[in-house]
mmCIF file with all atom_site columns, C-alpha atoms in Angstrom:
data_model
loop_
_atom_site.group_PDB
_atom_site.id
_atom_site.type_symbol
_atom_site.label_atom_id
_atom_site.label_alt_id
_atom_site.label_comp_id
_atom_site.label_asym_id
_atom_site.label_entity_id
_atom_site.label_seq_id
_atom_site.pdbx_PDB_ins_code
_atom_site.Cartn_x
_atom_site.Cartn_y
_atom_site.Cartn_z
_atom_site.occupancy
_atom_site.B_iso_or_equiv
_atom_site.pdbx_formal_charge
_atom_site.auth_seq_id
_atom_site.auth_comp_id
_atom_site.auth_asym_id
_atom_site.auth_atom_id
_atom_site.pdbx_PDB_model_num
ATOM 1   C CA . MET D 1 1   ? 6.048   13.713  -13.731 1.00 0.00 ? 1   MET D CA 1
ATOM 2   C CA . THR D 1 2   ? 5.431   16.253  -10.982 1.00 0.00 ? 2   THR D CA 1
ATOM 3   C CA . ALA D 1 3   ? 8.318   16.933  -8.587  1.00 0.00 ? 3   ALA D CA 1
ATOM 4   C CA . MET D 1 4   ? 7.958   14.429  -5.771  1.00 0.00 ? 4   MET D CA 1
ATOM 5   C CA . GLN D 1 5   ? 9.894   13.331  -2.735  1.00 0.00 ? 5   GLN D CA 1
ATOM 6   C CA . THR D 1 6   ? 9.461   10.293  -0.515  1.00 0.00 ? 6   THR D CA 1
ATOM 7   C CA . ARG D 1 7   ? 10.080  10.316  3.205   1.00 0.00 ? 7   ARG D CA 1
ATOM 8   C CA . GLN D 1 8   ? 9.242   8.422   6.362   1.00 0.00 ? 8   GLN D CA 1
ATOM 9   C CA . ALA D 1 9   ? 5.745   9.271   7.627   1.00 0.00 ? 9   ALA D CA 1
ATOM 10  C CA . TRP D 1 10  ? 5.265   10.935  11.012  1.00 0.00 ? 10  TRP D CA 1
ATOM 11  C CA . PRO D 1 11  ? 2.143   10.794  13.218  1.00 0.00 ? 11  PRO D CA 1
ATOM 12  C CA . ASP D 1 12  ? 1.168   14.314  12.039  1.00 0.00 ? 12  ASP D CA 1
ATOM 13  C CA . ASP D 1 13  ? 0.793   12.831  8.524   1.00 0.00 ? 13  ASP D CA 1
ATOM 14  C CA . ALA D 1 14  ? -2.010  10.484  9.625   1.00 0.00 ? 14  ALA D CA 1
ATOM 15  C CA . SER D 1 15  ? -4.838  12.728  8.396   1.00 0.00 ? 15  SER D CA 1
ATOM 16  C CA . ALA D 1 16  ? -3.334  13.049  4.907   1.00 0.00 ? 16  ALA D CA 1
ATOM 17  C CA . VAL D 1 17  ? -2.531  9.320   4.759   1.00 0.00 ? 17  VAL D CA 1
ATOM 18  C CA . ALA D 1 18  ? -6.132  8.473   5.772   1.00 0.00 ? 18  ALA D CA 1
ATOM 19  C CA . GLY D 1 19  ? -7.395  10.775  3.008   1.00 0.00 ? 19  GLY D CA 1
ATOM 20  C CA . VAL D 1 20  ? -5.256  9.057   0.372   1.00 0.00 ? 20  VAL D CA 1
ATOM 21  C CA . TYR D 1 21  ? -6.330  5.648   1.693   1.00 0.00 ? 21  TYR D CA 1
ATOM 22  C CA . VAL D 1 22  ? -10.054 6.404   1.428   1.00 0.00 ? 22  VAL D CA 1
ATOM 23  C CA . ARG D 1 23  ? -9.917  8.183   -1.969  1.00 0.00 ? 23  ARG D CA 1
ATOM 24  C CA . SER D 1 24  ? -7.763  5.452   -3.457  1.00 0.00 ? 24  SER D CA 1
ATOM 25  C CA . TRP D 1 25  ? -10.014 2.679   -2.150  1.00 0.00 ? 25  TRP D CA 1
ATOM 26  C CA . GLN D 1 26  ? -13.151 4.401   -3.420  1.00 0.00 ? 26  GLN D CA 1
ATOM 27  C CA . ALA D 1 27  ? -11.669 4.692   -6.924  1.00 0.00 ? 27  ALA D CA 1
ATOM 28  C CA . ALA D 1 28  ? -9.618  1.485   -7.191  1.00 0.00 ? 28  ALA D CA 1
ATOM 29  C CA . PHE D 1 29  ? -12.152 -0.902  -5.696  1.00 0.00 ? 29  PHE D CA 1
ATOM 30  C CA . ALA D 1 30  ? -15.375 0.435   -7.265  1.00 0.00 ? 30  ALA D CA 1
ATOM 31  C CA . GLY D 1 31  ? -17.081 -2.587  -8.795  1.00 0.00 ? 31  GLY D CA 1
ATOM 32  C CA . LEU D 1 32  ? -14.954 -4.990  -6.728  1.00 0.00 ? 32  LEU D CA 1
ATOM 33  C CA . VAL D 1 33  ? -15.849 -4.154  -3.115  1.00 0.00 ? 33  VAL D CA 1
ATOM 34  C CA . PRO D 1 34  ? -19.541 -3.482  -2.329  1.00 0.00 ? 34  PRO D CA 1
ATOM 35  C CA . GLN D 1 35  ? -20.382 0.173   -3.056  1.00 0.00 ? 35  GLN D CA 1
ATOM 36  C CA . TYR D 1 36  ? -22.093 0.710   0.311   1.00 0.00 ? 36  TYR D CA 1
ATOM 37  C CA . TYR D 1 37  ? -18.786 -0.158  2.019   1.00 0.00 ? 37  TYR D CA 1
ATOM 38  C CA . LEU D 1 38  ? -16.817 2.283   -0.150  1.00 0.00 ? 38  LEU D CA 1
ATOM 39  C CA . ASP D 1 39  ? -19.428 5.040   0.311   1.00 0.00 ? 39  ASP D CA 1
ATOM 40  C CA . ALA D 1 40  ? -19.238 4.644   4.092   1.00 0.00 ? 40  ALA D CA 1
ATOM 41  C CA . MET D 1 41  ? -15.447 5.070   4.236   1.00 0.00 ? 41  MET D CA 1
ATOM 42  C CA . ASP D 1 42  ? -14.455 8.283   6.015   1.00 0.00 ? 42  ASP D CA 1
ATOM 43  C CA . PRO D 1 43  ? -10.897 9.613   6.443   1.00 0.00 ? 43  PRO D CA 1
ATOM 44  C CA . SER D 1 44  ? -11.716 11.016  9.900   1.00 0.00 ? 44  SER D CA 1
ATOM 45  C CA . ARG D 1 45  ? -12.556 7.481   11.106  1.00 0.00 ? 45  ARG D CA 1
ATOM 46  C CA . GLU D 1 46  ? -9.333  6.082   9.623   1.00 0.00 ? 46  GLU D CA 1
ATOM 47  C CA . GLU D 1 47  ? -7.008  8.762   11.010  1.00 0.00 ? 47  GLU D CA 1
ATOM 48  C CA . SER D 1 48  ? -6.468  7.361   14.526  1.00 0.00 ? 48  SER D CA 1
ATOM 49  C CA . GLU D 1 49  ? -5.556  3.919   13.166  1.00 0.00 ? 49  GLU D CA 1
ATOM 50  C CA . TRP D 1 50  ? -2.998  5.482   10.821  1.00 0.00 ? 50  TRP D CA 1
ATOM 51  C CA . LYS D 1 51  ? -1.601  7.652   13.626  1.00 0.00 ? 51  LYS D CA 1
ATOM 52  C CA . THR D 1 52  ? -1.079  4.501   15.728  1.00 0.00 ? 52  THR D CA 1
ATOM 53  C CA . ARG D 1 53  ? 0.434   2.543   12.833  1.00 0.00 ? 53  ARG D CA 1
ATOM 54  C CA . ILE D 1 54  ? 2.850   5.356   12.024  1.00 0.00 ? 54  ILE D CA 1
ATOM 55  C CA . ALA D 1 55  ? 3.794   5.828   15.694  1.00 0.00 ? 55  ALA D CA 1
ATOM 56  C CA . GLU D 1 56  ? 4.631   2.094   15.986  1.00 0.00 ? 56  GLU D CA 1
ATOM 57  C CA . THR D 1 57  ? 7.222   2.310   13.191  1.00 0.00 ? 57  THR D CA 1
ATOM 58  C CA . ARG D 1 58  ? 10.443  0.338   13.630  1.00 0.00 ? 58  ARG D CA 1
ATOM 59  C CA . TRP D 1 59  ? 12.352  1.976   10.772  1.00 0.00 ? 59  TRP D CA 1
ATOM 60  C CA . PRO D 1 60  ? 13.554  0.493   8.427   1.00 0.00 ? 60  PRO D CA 1
ATOM 61  C CA . LEU D 1 61  ? 12.031  -2.887  9.433   1.00 0.00 ? 61  LEU D CA 1
ATOM 62  C CA . SER D 1 62  ? 8.504   -1.488  9.404   1.00 0.00 ? 62  SER D CA 1
ATOM 63  C CA . GLY D 1 63  ? 6.852   1.828   8.761   1.00 0.00 ? 63  GLY D CA 1
ATOM 64  C CA . VAL D 1 64  ? 5.007   4.070   6.362   1.00 0.00 ? 64  VAL D CA 1
ATOM 65  C CA . LEU D 1 65  ? 6.677   5.937   3.518   1.00 0.00 ? 65  LEU D CA 1
ATOM 66  C CA . VAL D 1 66  ? 4.841   8.922   1.985   1.00 0.00 ? 66  VAL D CA 1
ATOM 67  C CA . ALA D 1 67  ? 5.064   10.441  -1.488  1.00 0.00 ? 67  ALA D CA 1
ATOM 68  C CA . GLU D 1 68  ? 4.776   14.199  -1.343  1.00 0.00 ? 68  GLU D CA 1
ATOM 69  C CA . THR D 1 69  ? 4.406   16.862  -4.049  1.00 0.00 ? 69  THR D CA 1
ATOM 70  C CA . GLU D 1 70  ? 3.705   20.580  -3.802  1.00 0.00 ? 70  GLU D CA 1
ATOM 71  C CA . ALA D 1 71  ? 0.050   19.491  -3.435  1.00 0.00 ? 71  ALA D CA 1
ATOM 72  C CA . GLY D 1 72  ? 0.911   17.575  -0.236  1.00 0.00 ? 72  GLY D CA 1
ATOM 73  C CA . ILE D 1 73  ? 0.895   13.841  0.440   1.00 0.00 ? 73  ILE D CA 1
ATOM 74  C CA . VAL D 1 74  ? -0.390  12.064  -2.677  1.00 0.00 ? 74  VAL D CA 1
ATOM 75  C CA . GLY D 1 75  ? 0.577   8.475   -1.863  1.00 0.00 ? 75  GLY D CA 1
ATOM 76  C CA . PHE D 1 76  ? 1.951   6.141   0.776   1.00 0.00 ? 76  PHE D CA 1
ATOM 77  C CA . ALA D 1 77  ? 3.228   2.627   1.325   1.00 0.00 ? 77  ALA D CA 1
ATOM 78  C CA . GLY D 1 78  ? 3.087   0.670   4.575   1.00 0.00 ? 78  GLY D CA 1
ATOM 79  C CA . PHE D 1 79  ? 5.379   -2.290  5.185   1.00 0.00 ? 79  PHE D CA 1
ATOM 80  C CA . GLY D 1 80  ? 6.781   -4.610  7.808   1.00 0.00 ? 80  GLY D CA 1
ATOM 81  C CA . PRO D 1 81  ? 7.772   -8.216  8.425   1.00 0.00 ? 81  PRO D CA 1
ATOM 82  C CA . SER D 1 82  ? 5.475   -10.858 6.942   1.00 0.00 ? 82  SER D CA 1
ATOM 83  C CA . LYS D 1 83  ? 3.220   -12.558 9.489   1.00 0.00 ? 83  LYS D CA 1
ATOM 84  C CA . GLU D 1 84  ? 4.055   -15.979 7.993   1.00 0.00 ? 84  GLU D CA 1
ATOM 85  C CA . THR D 1 85  ? 7.826   -15.462 7.640   1.00 0.00 ? 85  THR D CA 1
ATOM 86  C CA . PRO D 1 86  ? 9.262   -12.490 9.588   1.00 0.00 ? 86  PRO D CA 1
ATOM 87  C CA . ALA D 1 87  ? 12.502  -12.629 7.537   1.00 0.00 ? 87  ALA D CA 1
ATOM 88  C CA . VAL D 1 88  ? 10.408  -11.696 4.487   1.00 0.00 ? 88  VAL D CA 1
ATOM 89  C CA . ALA D 1 89  ? 9.036   -8.168  4.144   1.00 0.00 ? 89  ALA D CA 1
ATOM 90  C CA . GLU D 1 90  ? 5.390   -7.553  3.330   1.00 0.00 ? 90  GLU D CA 1
ATOM 91  C CA . ILE D 1 91  ? 4.062   -4.413  1.717   1.00 0.00 ? 91  ILE D CA 1
ATOM 92  C CA . GLY D 1 92  ? 0.619   -4.199  3.282   1.00 0.00 ? 92  GLY D CA 1
ATOM 93  C CA . THR D 1 93  ? -0.490  -0.967  1.607   1.00 0.00 ? 93  THR D CA 1
ATOM 94  C CA . LEU D 1 94  ? 0.570   1.035   -1.425  1.00 0.00 ? 94  LEU D CA 1
ATOM 95  C CA . TYR D 1 95  ? -1.926  3.670   -2.504  1.00 0.00 ? 95  TYR D CA 1
ATOM 96  C CA . THR D 1 96  ? -1.866  6.936   -4.411  1.00 0.00 ? 96  THR D CA 1
ATOM 97  C CA . MET D 1 97  ? -4.522  9.530   -5.097  1.00 0.00 ? 97  MET D CA 1
ATOM 98  C CA . PRO D 1 98  ? -6.463  8.664   -8.282  1.00 0.00 ? 98  PRO D CA 1
ATOM 99  C CA . GLU D 1 99  ? -5.426  12.044  -9.731  1.00 0.00 ? 99  GLU D CA 1
ATOM 100 C CA . VAL D 1 100 ? -1.786  10.913  -9.895  1.00 0.00 ? 100 VAL D CA 1
ATOM 101 C CA . TRP D 1 101 ? -2.370  7.431   -11.354 1.00 0.00 ? 101 TRP D CA 1
ATOM 102 C CA . GLY D 1 102 ? -0.280  6.968   -14.474 1.00 0.00 ? 102 GLY D CA 1
ATOM 103 C CA . THR D 1 103 ? 2.147   9.810   -13.613 1.00 0.00 ? 103 THR D CA 1
ATOM 104 C CA . GLY D 1 104 ? 5.015   7.655   -12.304 1.00 0.00 ? 104 GLY D CA 1
ATOM 105 C CA . ILE D 1 105 ? 4.480   8.621   -8.659  1.00 0.00 ? 105 ILE D CA 1
ATOM 106 C CA . GLY D 1 106 ? 3.371   5.091   -7.716  1.00 0.00 ? 106 GLY D CA 1
ATOM 107 C CA . LYS D 1 107 ? 6.408   3.618   -9.475  1.00 0.00 ? 107 LYS D CA 1
ATOM 108 C CA . HIS D 1 108 ? 8.770   5.951   -7.608  1.00 0.00 ? 108 HIS D CA 1
ATOM 109 C CA . LEU D 1 109 ? 7.012   5.195   -4.313  1.00 0.00 ? 109 LEU D CA 1
ATOM 110 C CA . MET D 1 110 ? 7.422   1.453   -4.986  1.00 0.00 ? 110 MET D CA 1
ATOM 111 C CA . LEU D 1 111 ? 11.139  1.895   -5.757  1.00 0.00 ? 111 LEU D CA 1
ATOM 112 C CA . ALA D 1 112 ? 11.679  3.936   -2.584  1.00 0.00 ? 112 ALA D CA 1
ATOM 113 C CA . THR D 1 113 ? 9.856   1.258   -0.573  1.00 0.00 ? 113 THR D CA 1
ATOM 114 C CA . LEU D 1 114 ? 11.981  -1.524  -2.073  1.00 0.00 ? 114 LEU D CA 1
ATOM 115 C CA . THR D 1 115 ? 15.135  0.485   -1.287  1.00 0.00 ? 115 THR D CA 1
ATOM 116 C CA . THR D 1 116 ? 14.007  0.884   2.338   1.00 0.00 ? 116 THR D CA 1
ATOM 117 C CA . LEU D 1 117 ? 13.286  -2.845  2.608   1.00 0.00 ? 117 LEU D CA 1
ATOM 118 C CA . GLY D 1 118 ? 16.760  -3.576  1.231   1.00 0.00 ? 118 GLY D CA 1
ATOM 119 C CA . GLN D 1 119 ? 18.260  -1.306  3.921   1.00 0.00 ? 119 GLN D CA 1
ATOM 120 C CA . ALA D 1 120 ? 16.469  -3.450  6.500   1.00 0.00 ? 120 ALA D CA 1
ATOM 121 C CA . GLU D 1 121 ? 18.282  -6.452  4.986   1.00 0.00 ? 121 GLU D CA 1
ATOM 122 C CA . TYR D 1 122 ? 15.161  -8.262  3.847   1.00 0.00 ? 122 TYR D CA 1
ATOM 123 C CA . THR D 1 123 ? 15.986  -10.505 0.878   1.00 0.00 ? 123 THR D CA 1
ATOM 124 C CA . GLN D 1 124 ? 12.411  -10.984 -0.374  1.00 0.00 ? 124 GLN D CA 1
ATOM 125 C CA . ALA D 1 125 ? 9.140   -9.097  -0.235  1.00 0.00 ? 125 ALA D CA 1
ATOM 126 C CA . THR D 1 126 ? 5.505   -10.085 -0.649  1.00 0.00 ? 126 THR D CA 1
ATOM 127 C CA . LEU D 1 127 ? 2.224   -8.259  -1.086  1.00 0.00 ? 127 LEU D CA 1
ATOM 128 C CA . TRP D 1 128 ? -1.393  -9.242  -1.638  1.00 0.00 ? 128 TRP D CA 1
ATOM 129 C CA . VAL D 1 129 ? -3.530  -7.994  -4.524  1.00 0.00 ? 129 VAL D CA 1
ATOM 130 C CA . LEU D 1 130 ? -7.148  -8.650  -5.452  1.00 0.00 ? 130 LEU D CA 1
ATOM 131 C CA . GLU D 1 131 ? -7.281  -11.143 -8.313  1.00 0.00 ? 131 GLU D CA 1
ATOM 132 C CA . ASP D 1 132 ? -9.830  -8.998  -10.160 1.00 0.00 ? 132 ASP D CA 1
ATOM 133 C CA . ASN D 1 133 ? -7.829  -5.760  -9.780  1.00 0.00 ? 133 ASN D CA 1
ATOM 134 C CA . GLY D 1 134 ? -6.213  -5.841  -13.221 1.00 0.00 ? 134 GLY D CA 1
ATOM 135 C CA . ARG D 1 135 ? -4.773  -2.326  -12.969 1.00 0.00 ? 135 ARG D CA 1
ATOM 136 C CA . ALA D 1 136 ? -2.896  -3.120  -9.735  1.00 0.00 ? 136 ALA D CA 1
ATOM 137 C CA . ARG D 1 137 ? -1.721  -6.491  -11.014 1.00 0.00 ? 137 ARG D CA 1
ATOM 138 C CA . ARG D 1 138 ? -0.288  -4.898  -14.179 1.00 0.00 ? 138 ARG D CA 1
ATOM 139 C CA . PHE D 1 139 ? 1.433   -2.233  -12.029 1.00 0.00 ? 139 PHE D CA 1
ATOM 140 C CA . TYR D 1 140 ? 3.071   -4.837  -9.772  1.00 0.00 ? 140 TYR D CA 1
ATOM 141 C CA . GLU D 1 141 ? 4.032   -7.151  -12.632 1.00 0.00 ? 141 GLU D CA 1
ATOM 142 C CA . ALA D 1 142 ? 5.713   -4.238  -14.460 1.00 0.00 ? 142 ALA D CA 1
ATOM 143 C CA . ALA D 1 143 ? 7.761   -3.682  -11.263 1.00 0.00 ? 143 ALA D CA 1
ATOM 144 C CA . GLY D 1 144 ? 9.012   -7.290  -11.233 1.00 0.00 ? 144 GLY D CA 1
ATOM 145 C CA . TRP D 1 145 ? 6.449   -8.854  -8.879  1.00 0.00 ? 145 TRP D CA 1
ATOM 146 C CA . ARG D 1 146 ? 5.088   -12.321 -9.694  1.00 0.00 ? 146 ARG D CA 1
ATOM 147 C CA . ALA D 1 147 ? 2.233   -14.370 -8.235  1.00 0.00 ? 147 ALA D CA 1
ATOM 148 C CA . ASP D 1 148 ? 3.787   -17.117 -6.079  1.00 0.00 ? 148 ASP D CA 1
ATOM 149 C CA . GLY D 1 149 ? 0.781   -19.452 -6.017  1.00 0.00 ? 149 GLY D CA 1
ATOM 150 C CA . ALA D 1 150 ? -0.615  -18.448 -2.614  1.00 0.00 ? 150 ALA D CA 1
ATOM 151 C CA . ALA D 1 151 ? -4.216  -17.244 -2.523  1.00 0.00 ? 151 ALA D CA 1
ATOM 152 C CA . ALA D 1 152 ? -6.629  -16.156 0.196   1.00 0.00 ? 152 ALA D CA 1
ATOM 153 C CA . GLU D 1 153 ? -10.199 -14.999 0.540   1.00 0.00 ? 153 GLU D CA 1
ATOM 154 C CA . ASP D 1 154 ? -10.949 -11.396 1.496   1.00 0.00 ? 154 ASP D CA 1
ATOM 155 C CA . THR D 1 155 ? -14.436 -10.687 2.866   1.00 0.00 ? 155 THR D CA 1
ATOM 156 C CA . THR D 1 156 ? -14.220 -6.868  2.993   1.00 0.00 ? 156 THR D CA 1
ATOM 157 C CA . GLY D 1 157 ? -17.697 -5.371  3.021   1.00 0.00 ? 157 GLY D CA 1
ATOM 158 C CA . GLY D 1 158 ? -19.273 -8.832  3.034   1.00 0.00 ? 158 GLY D CA 1
ATOM 159 C CA . ALA D 1 159 ? -18.045 -9.704  -0.474  1.00 0.00 ? 159 ALA D CA 1
ATOM 160 C CA . SER D 1 160 ? -16.012 -12.819 -1.202  1.00 0.00 ? 160 SER D CA 1
ATOM 161 C CA . LEU D 1 161 ? -12.906 -11.650 -3.050  1.00 0.00 ? 161 LEU D CA 1
ATOM 162 C CA . ASN D 1 162 ? -9.849  -13.656 -4.062  1.00 0.00 ? 162 ASN D CA 1
ATOM 163 C CA . LYS D 1 163 ? -6.441  -12.240 -3.194  1.00 0.00 ? 163 LYS D CA 1
ATOM 164 C CA . LEU D 1 164 ? -3.195  -13.420 -4.730  1.00 0.00 ? 164 LEU D CA 1
ATOM 165 C CA . ARG D 1 165 ? 0.192   -13.150 -3.079  1.00 0.00 ? 165 ARG D CA 1
ATOM 166 C CA . TYR D 1 166 ? 2.932   -11.606 -5.187  1.00 0.00 ? 166 TYR D CA 1
ATOM 167 C CA . ARG D 1 167 ? 6.629   -11.950 -4.377  1.00 0.00 ? 167 ARG D CA 1
ATOM 168 C CA . ARG D 1 168 ? 9.904   -10.510 -5.575  1.00 0.00 ? 168 ARG D CA 1
ATOM 169 C CA . PRO D 1 169 ? 13.543  -10.697 -4.553  1.00 0.00 ? 169 PRO D CA 1
ATOM 170 C CA . LEU D 1 170 ? 15.204  -7.628  -3.085  1.00 0.00 ? 170 LEU D CA 1
ATOM 171 C CA . GLY D 1 171 ? 18.692  -6.366  -3.758  1.00 0.00 ? 171 GLY D CA 1
#
């Protein structure tokens, strides 16, 4: 694995985070989300939203953690309290550049995120994953996440996609 560090994101990281977000979506969701939606994604349009999200951090209860190598920011995870149960953490985003898939960077980013959530004294965490995203589901299951029976519909790009909620204990 390439030398990597994780750290809290700062507003100046928003451009790099938006770039990872778009590239990861375009690769991970090809064939799942309508192609026209993926083709229209543009990091420059995502940057201001990420700058705001990062600026609103309430570390370690909520925030964005970045994975950085000598190449720059290659992944990130965003987290905060669950909307349904604020005592439970929710990882809303965990993405890495397609070029680093399978290198262990995502696994280390996940571990750093779980450590941060533990520091915030959450006892459980949840995340949502597309039912048809086998690669992501295998990644999460290998890290100890399990589907908890909750499901929801995602209509990103006009498609009807099933999402499953995964859960795991912390600590």
